[in-house]
PDB file of C-alpha atoms in Angstrom:
ATOM      1  CA  MET R   1      -0.002   0.001   0.003  1.00 45.00           C
ATOM      2  CA  ALA R   2       1.388   3.355  -0.983  1.00 46.00           C
ATOM      3  CA  THR R   3       1.081   6.260   1.394  1.00 44.00           C
ATOM      4  CA  THR R   4       1.456   9.923   0.665  1.00 43.00           C
ATOM      5  CA  THR R   5       2.142  12.820   2.948  1.00 42.00           C
ATOM      6  CA  SER R   6       0.677  16.221   2.309  1.00 45.00           C
ATOM      7  CA  SER R   7       2.358  19.394   3.401  1.00 60.00           C
ATOM      8  CA  ALA R   8      -0.473  21.570   4.678  1.00 80.00           C
ATOM      9  CA  GLU R   9      -0.053  25.296   4.618  1.00 87.00           C
ATOM     10  CA  PRO R  10       0.727  26.726   8.048  1.00 91.00           C
ATOM     11  CA  LEU R  11      -1.895  28.616  10.005  1.00 94.00           C
ATOM     12  CA  VAL R  12      -0.953  32.293   9.659  1.00 95.00           C
ATOM     13  CA  VAL R  13      -1.558  34.337  12.807  1.00 96.00           C
ATOM     14  CA  GLY R  14      -1.183  38.115  12.726  1.00 94.00           C
ATOM     15  CA  VAL R  15       0.116  39.554  15.996  1.00 94.00           C
ATOM     16  CA  ILE R  16      -0.571  43.098  17.198  1.00 94.00           C
ATOM     17  CA  PHE R  17       1.219  43.491  20.527  1.00 91.00           C
ATOM     18  CA  PRO R  18       2.947  46.401  22.323  1.00 84.00           C
ATOM     19  CA  ALA R  19       6.705  46.484  21.774  1.00 80.00           C
ATOM     20  CA  LYS R  20       7.500  45.391  25.330  1.00 80.00           C
ATOM     21  CA  LYS R  21       5.409  42.220  24.915  1.00 82.00           C
ATOM     22  CA  ILE R  22       6.919  41.505  21.506  1.00 82.00           C
ATOM     23  CA  ALA R  23      10.403  41.670  23.062  1.00 81.00           C
ATOM     24  CA  ARG R  24       9.485  38.989  25.587  1.00 81.00           C
ATOM     25  CA  LEU R  25       7.896  36.749  22.946  1.00 81.00           C
ATOM     26  CA  GLN R  26      10.344  37.341  20.111  1.00 81.00           C
ATOM     27  CA  GLU R  27      11.922  33.906  20.340  1.00 80.00           C
ATOM     28  CA  VAL R  28       8.534  32.201  20.031  1.00 80.00           C
ATOM     29  CA  LEU R  29       7.205  34.492  17.322  1.00 81.00           C
ATOM     30  CA  ASP R  30      10.248  34.021  15.092  1.00 80.00           C
ATOM     31  CA  VAL R  31       9.786  30.245  14.887  1.00 82.00           C
ATOM     32  CA  GLU R  32       7.267  28.381  12.741  1.00 85.00           C
ATOM     33  CA  ALA R  33       6.217  25.334  14.723  1.00 84.00           C
ATOM     34  CA  ASP R  34       3.265  22.982  15.035  1.00 87.00           C
ATOM     35  CA  GLY R  35       1.801  24.276  11.806  1.00 91.00           C
ATOM     36  CA  VAL R  36       1.600  27.890  12.979  1.00 93.00           C
ATOM     37  CA  ARG R  37       3.420  30.896  11.547  1.00 92.00           C
ATOM     38  CA  PHE R  38       3.260  34.276  13.276  1.00 93.00           C
ATOM     39  CA  VAL R  39       3.310  37.570  11.393  1.00 92.00           C
ATOM     40  CA  LEU R  40       4.236  40.647  13.429  1.00 92.00           C
ATOM     41  CA  ILE R  41       2.041  43.603  12.458  1.00 94.00           C
ATOM     42  CA  ASP R  42       3.306  47.155  12.868  1.00 92.00           C
ATOM     43  CA  LEU R  43      -0.035  48.855  13.375  1.00 92.00           C
ATOM     44  CA  GLU R  44       1.544  52.275  13.843  1.00 91.00           C
ATOM     45  CA  ALA R  45       3.221  52.060  10.434  1.00 90.00           C
ATOM     46  CA  ALA R  46      -0.029  50.876   8.841  1.00 92.00           C
ATOM     47  CA  THR R  47      -1.929  53.892  10.161  1.00 91.00           C
ATOM     48  CA  PRO R  48      -2.094  56.934   7.841  1.00 87.00           C
ATOM     49  CA  ALA R  49       0.103  59.797   9.015  1.00 83.00           C
ATOM     50  CA  GLY R  50      -2.863  62.129   8.810  1.00 77.00           C
ATOM     51  CA  GLY R  51      -5.210  59.746  10.576  1.00 78.00           C
ATOM     52  CA  CYS R  52      -8.498  58.328   9.287  1.00 84.00           C
ATOM     53  CA  ALA R  53     -10.439  61.564   8.900  1.00 77.00           C
ATOM     54  CA  THR R  54     -12.276  60.320   5.827  1.00 89.00           C
ATOM     55  CA  ASP R  55     -13.684  56.962   4.825  1.00 90.00           C
ATOM     56  CA  ALA R  56     -11.454  56.970   1.730  1.00 91.00           C
ATOM     57  CA  GLU R  57      -8.347  57.284   3.927  1.00 91.00           C
ATOM     58  CA  LEU R  58      -9.551  54.420   6.124  1.00 92.00           C
ATOM     59  CA  GLN R  59     -10.310  52.155   3.140  1.00 93.00           C
ATOM     60  CA  ALA R  60      -6.918  52.880   1.587  1.00 93.00           C
ATOM     61  CA  ALA R  61      -5.209  52.043   4.872  1.00 94.00           C
ATOM     62  CA  VAL R  62      -7.129  48.750   5.129  1.00 95.00           C
ATOM     63  CA  GLU R  63      -6.119  47.799   1.599  1.00 95.00           C
ATOM     64  CA  GLY R  64      -2.485  48.535   2.392  1.00 95.00           C
ATOM     65  CA  PHE R  65      -2.755  46.545   5.610  1.00 95.00           C
ATOM     66  CA  ALA R  66      -4.217  43.531   3.794  1.00 95.00           C
ATOM     67  CA  ALA R  67      -1.646  43.726   0.979  1.00 95.00           C
ATOM     68  CA  ARG R  68       1.273  43.834   3.390  1.00 94.00           C
ATOM     69  CA  TYR R  69       0.185  41.301   6.008  1.00 93.00           C
ATOM     70  CA  GLY R  70      -2.569  39.163   4.504  1.00 81.00           C
ATOM     71  CA  PRO R  71      -3.948  36.679   4.031  1.00 92.00           C
ATOM     72  CA  LEU R  72      -4.361  35.827   7.713  1.00 96.00           C
ATOM     73  CA  ASP R  73      -6.175  32.945   9.375  1.00 96.00           C
ATOM     74  CA  ALA R  74      -6.288  34.552  12.801  1.00 97.00           C
ATOM     75  CA  LEU R  75      -5.490  37.845  14.488  1.00 96.00           C
ATOM     76  CA  LEU R  76      -4.051  37.956  17.992  1.00 94.00           C
ATOM     77  CA  HIS R  77      -4.126  41.459  19.437  1.00 94.00           C
ATOM     78  CA  LYS R  78      -3.619  43.634  22.509  1.00 91.00           C
ATOM     79  CA  LEU R  79      -5.657  46.654  21.510  1.00 91.00           C
ATOM     80  CA  ALA R  80      -6.963  47.515  24.973  1.00 89.00           C
ATOM     81  CA  HIS R  81      -4.474  50.387  25.330  1.00 87.00           C
ATOM     82  CA  ASP R  82      -5.553  51.938  22.028  1.00 91.00           C
ATOM     83  CA  MET R  83      -9.217  51.467  22.924  1.00 90.00           C
ATOM     84  CA  VAL R  84      -8.778  53.347  26.188  1.00 87.00           C
ATOM     85  CA  PHE R  85      -6.950  56.251  24.611  1.00 88.00           C
ATOM     86  CA  ALA R  86      -9.351  56.366  21.669  1.00 88.00           C
ATOM     87  CA  GLY R  87     -12.133  56.906  24.199  1.00 85.00           C
ATOM     88  CA  LEU R  88     -10.099  59.742  25.735  1.00 84.00           C
ATOM     89  CA  GLY R  89      -9.846  61.590  22.416  1.00 89.00           C
ATOM     90  CA  ASP R  90      -6.575  60.246  20.939  1.00 90.00           C
ATOM     91  CA  GLU R  91      -7.275  60.401  17.196  1.00 91.00           C
ATOM     92  CA  ARG R  92      -4.384  58.145  16.142  1.00 91.00           C
ATOM     93  CA  ALA R  93      -5.415  55.498  18.669  1.00 91.00           C
ATOM     94  CA  ALA R  94      -8.972  55.709  17.356  1.00 92.00           C
ATOM     95  CA  CYS R  95      -7.673  55.344  13.802  1.00 94.00           C
ATOM     96  CA  ARG R  96      -5.691  52.222  14.714  1.00 94.00           C
ATOM     97  CA  VAL R  97      -8.759  50.618  16.280  1.00 94.00           C
ATOM     98  CA  ARG R  98     -10.938  51.530  13.284  1.00 94.00           C
ATOM     99  CA  LEU R  99      -8.316  50.126  10.905  1.00 96.00           C
ATOM    100  CA  VAL R 100      -8.372  46.742  12.618  1.00 96.00           C
ATOM    101  CA  GLN R 101     -12.161  46.713  12.868  1.00 95.00           C
ATOM    102  CA  GLU R 102     -12.564  47.474   9.168  1.00 96.00           C
ATOM    103  CA  PHE R 103      -9.993  44.832   8.214  1.00 96.00           C
ATOM    104  CA  VAL R 104     -11.888  42.233  10.249  1.00 95.00           C
ATOM    105  CA  ARG R 105     -15.205  43.350   8.735  1.00 95.00           C
ATOM    106  CA  ARG R 106     -13.769  42.877   5.246  1.00 95.00           C
ATOM    107  CA  HIS R 107     -12.282  39.502   6.137  1.00 95.00           C
ATOM    108  CA  PRO R 108     -14.918  37.718   8.241  1.00 95.00           C
ATOM    109  CA  SER R 109     -13.073  34.397   8.017  1.00 95.00           C
ATOM    110  CA  VAL R 110     -10.240  35.786  10.163  1.00 96.00           C
ATOM    111  CA  ARG R 111     -10.618  34.608  13.757  1.00 96.00           C
ATOM    112  CA  VAL R 112      -9.976  37.418  16.241  1.00 95.00           C
ATOM    113  CA  VAL R 113      -8.564  36.746  19.706  1.00 93.00           C
ATOM    114  CA  ASP R 114     -10.119  38.307  21.677  1.00 87.00           C
ATOM    115  CA  PRO R 115     -13.259  39.700  20.033  1.00 89.00           C
ATOM    116  CA  ILE R 116     -12.884  43.473  19.985  1.00 87.00           C
ATOM    117  CA  ASP R 117     -16.293  44.165  21.546  1.00 86.00           C
ATOM    118  CA  SER R 118     -15.429  41.868  24.458  1.00 85.00           C
ATOM    119  CA  VAL R 119     -12.114  43.613  25.020  1.00 86.00           C
ATOM    120  CA  ARG R 120     -13.815  47.004  24.867  1.00 83.00           C
ATOM    121  CA  LEU R 121     -16.047  46.052  27.800  1.00 81.00           C
ATOM    122  CA  LEU R 122     -13.069  44.970  29.881  1.00 82.00           C
ATOM    123  CA  THR R 123     -11.241  48.265  29.358  1.00 83.00           C
ATOM    124  CA  ASP R 124     -13.819  49.809  31.693  1.00 84.00           C
ATOM    125  CA  ARG R 125     -13.304  48.072  35.020  1.00 85.00           C
ATOM    126  CA  HIS R 126     -16.470  49.530  36.517  1.00 86.00           C
ATOM    127  CA  ALA R 127     -18.575  48.233  33.611  1.00 85.00           C
ATOM    128  CA  ALA R 128     -16.920  44.810  33.955  1.00 86.00           C
ATOM    129  CA  CYS R 129     -17.663  44.725  37.688  1.00 88.00           C
ATOM    130  CA  ARG R 130     -21.303  45.666  37.068  1.00 89.00           C
ATOM    131  CA  MET R 131     -21.567  42.916  34.448  1.00 87.00           C
ATOM    132  CA  LEU R 132     -20.213  40.335  36.920  1.00 87.00           C
ATOM    133  CA  GLN R 133     -22.604  41.600  39.567  1.00 87.00           C
ATOM    134  CA  THR R 134     -25.556  41.214  37.188  1.00 88.00           C
ATOM    135  CA  LEU R 135     -24.509  37.698  36.212  1.00 84.00           C
ATOM    136  CA  GLN R 136     -24.121  36.750  39.860  1.00 84.00           C
ATOM    137  CA  GLN R 137     -27.609  38.063  40.673  1.00 83.00           C
ATOM    138  CA  GLN R 138     -29.073  36.122  37.765  1.00 82.00           C
ATOM    139  CA  ALA R 139     -27.352  32.958  38.975  1.00 78.00           C
ATOM    140  CA  ASP R 140     -28.682  33.476  42.501  1.00 76.00           C
ATOM    141  CA  GLU R 141     -32.232  33.907  41.166  1.00 75.00           C
ATOM    142  CA  GLU R 142     -32.057  30.621  39.244  1.00 73.00           C
ATOM    143  CA  GLU R 143     -31.619  28.327  42.233  1.00 64.00           C
ATOM    144  CA  ASP R 144     -34.122  25.834  40.793  1.00 57.00           C
ATOM    145  CA  ASP R 145     -31.772  25.254  37.859  1.00 57.00           C
ATOM    146  CA  ALA R 146     -28.707  24.851  40.069  1.00 56.00           C
ATOM    147  CA  GLU R 147     -27.325  22.012  37.974  1.00 60.00           C
ATOM    148  CA  GLN R 148     -27.311  24.197  34.870  1.00 62.00           C
ATOM    149  CA  VAL R 149     -25.954  27.383  36.474  1.00 59.00           C
ATOM    150  CA  GLN R 150     -22.252  27.898  37.073  1.00 66.00           C
ATOM    151  CA  ARG R 151     -22.110  29.549  40.505  1.00 73.00           C
ATOM    152  CA  PHE R 152     -19.484  32.174  41.296  1.00 76.00           C
ATOM    153  CA  LYS R 153     -18.855  35.012  43.714  1.00 79.00           C
ATOM    154  CA  GLY R 154     -17.573  38.341  42.458  1.00 78.00           C
ATOM    155  CA  PRO R 155     -15.806  40.878  44.697  1.00 81.00           C
ATOM    156  CA  ASN R 156     -17.601  43.833  46.225  1.00 84.00           C
ATOM    157  CA  PHE R 157     -16.534  47.074  44.572  1.00 87.00           C
ATOM    158  CA  ARG R 158     -16.971  50.815  44.672  1.00 88.00           C
ATOM    159  CA  VAL R 159     -15.846  53.767  42.558  1.00 90.00           C
ATOM    160  CA  VAL R 160     -13.991  56.645  44.222  1.00 90.00           C
ATOM    161  CA  GLU R 161     -14.528  59.800  42.197  1.00 88.00           C
ATOM    162  CA  SER R 162     -13.245  62.580  44.439  1.00 90.00           C
ATOM    163  CA  PRO R 163     -10.653  63.273  47.165  1.00 90.00           C
ATOM    164  CA  GLN R 164     -13.493  63.454  49.672  1.00 93.00           C
ATOM    165  CA  GLN R 165     -14.704  59.972  48.748  1.00 92.00           C
ATOM    166  CA  PHE R 166     -11.137  58.717  49.018  1.00 90.00           C
ATOM    167  CA  GLN R 167     -10.857  60.117  52.549  1.00 93.00           C
ATOM    168  CA  THR R 168     -14.154  58.431  53.418  1.00 92.00           C
ATOM    169  CA  LEU R 169     -12.756  55.131  52.194  1.00 90.00           C
ATOM    170  CA  LEU R 170      -9.625  55.585  54.313  1.00 90.00           C
ATOM    171  CA  ALA R 171     -11.796  56.294  57.362  1.00 92.00           C
ATOM    172  CA  GLU R 172     -13.801  53.129  56.726  1.00 90.00           C
ATOM    173  CA  LEU R 173     -10.568  51.145  56.561  1.00 89.00           C
ATOM    174  CA  ASP R 174      -9.286  52.645  59.807  1.00 90.00           C
ATOM    175  CA  ALA R 175     -12.603  51.898  61.531  1.00 90.00           C
ATOM    176  CA  GLY R 176     -12.700  48.317  60.225  1.00 88.00           C
ATOM    177  CA  ARG R 177     -15.939  48.845  58.310  1.00 87.00           C
ATOM    178  CA  THR R 178     -14.149  47.941  55.115  1.00 83.00           C
ATOM    179  CA  ARG R 179     -11.932  44.901  55.446  1.00 82.00           C
ATOM    180  CA  LEU R 180      -8.633  44.144  53.786  1.00 83.00           C
ATOM    181  CA  PRO R 181      -7.485  43.074  51.256  1.00 85.00           C
ATOM    182  CA  LEU R 182      -8.340  46.147  49.215  1.00 85.00           C
ATOM    183  CA  ILE R 183      -7.203  46.475  45.594  1.00 85.00           C
ATOM    184  CA  CYS R 184      -7.277  49.929  43.985  1.00 85.00           C
ATOM    185  CA  LYS R 185      -7.021  50.426  40.230  1.00 84.00           C
ATOM    186  CA  SER R 186      -7.901  53.128  37.741  1.00 83.00           C
ATOM    187  CA  VAL R 187     -11.375  52.742  36.252  1.00 82.00           C
ATOM    188  CA  GLU R 188      -9.797  52.712  32.797  1.00 79.00           C
ATOM    189  CA  ALA R 189      -7.659  49.688  32.056  1.00 74.00           C
ATOM    190  CA  CYS R 190      -3.999  50.191  31.068  1.00 68.00           C
ATOM    191  CA  GLY R 191      -3.487  52.813  33.766  1.00 52.00           C
ATOM    192  CA  ALA R 192      -4.441  55.822  31.643  1.00 50.00           C
ATOM    193  CA  LEU R 193      -3.383  59.008  33.451  1.00 49.00           C
ATOM    194  CA  ALA R 194      -6.556  60.715  32.356  1.00 46.00           C
ATOM    195  CA  ALA R 195      -8.756  58.040  33.928  1.00 44.00           C
ATOM    196  CA  VAL R 196     -11.267  59.485  36.342  1.00 43.00           C
ATOM    197  CA  GLY R 197     -12.048  57.622  39.531  1.00 46.00           C
ATOM    198  CA  VAL R 198     -10.611  54.575  41.189  1.00 49.00           C
ATOM    199  CA  ASN R 199     -12.272  51.185  41.144  1.00 55.00           C
ATOM    200  CA  ALA R 200     -11.754  49.495  44.501  1.00 55.00           C
ATOM    201  CA  GLY R 201     -12.286  45.770  44.706  1.00 54.00           C
ATOM    202  CA  ARG R 202     -12.495  44.526  48.279  1.00 49.00           C
ATOM    203  CA  SER R 203     -13.380  41.438  50.253  1.00 45.00           C
ATOM    204  CA  GLY R 204     -16.099  41.907  52.796  1.00 46.00           C
ATOM    205  CA  SER R 205     -18.122  45.076  53.169  1.00 43.00           C
TER     206      SER R 205
END
């Protein structure tokens, strides 16, 4: 019996990561292994110097992006930073996000990790905490279907939006009304300096 071996084309994965993450993963990304080949995407270089003020500029940028890096089977990205700063008025960050979104819209077969809309939710820690709270309440209300509901417990949280509220939080800690551990982070993910408020996740109440 004769056997034949077929050399399948590798899975091509586009990678959009910050430079510091690329540096740590360079050794892995430079090697084609297990049928996977990584393509490093310079999103800054792919973005028009003048931004994406018009639809024509955006479409031209998408075509250039696809010509340089495509075809892709999957896209692995860390766009949370750009999403945060786009929301704060950074036009180039907004252009980079729009460029990727339009590329994905034009190429629906490309698998995106993680879905951009899911990442957008997680860039707002307060929104993410509220979502977890809602899911937890729904799970608690469905006790009759306990076998079908994955139970979990999310942390208590609060948003500190002023120096006065911060002082109140400190007083609660000193009085023992709020128990440690207490984790304080900016509401916006990625530690944006312009983020307003602090999301405090705490155990106990």
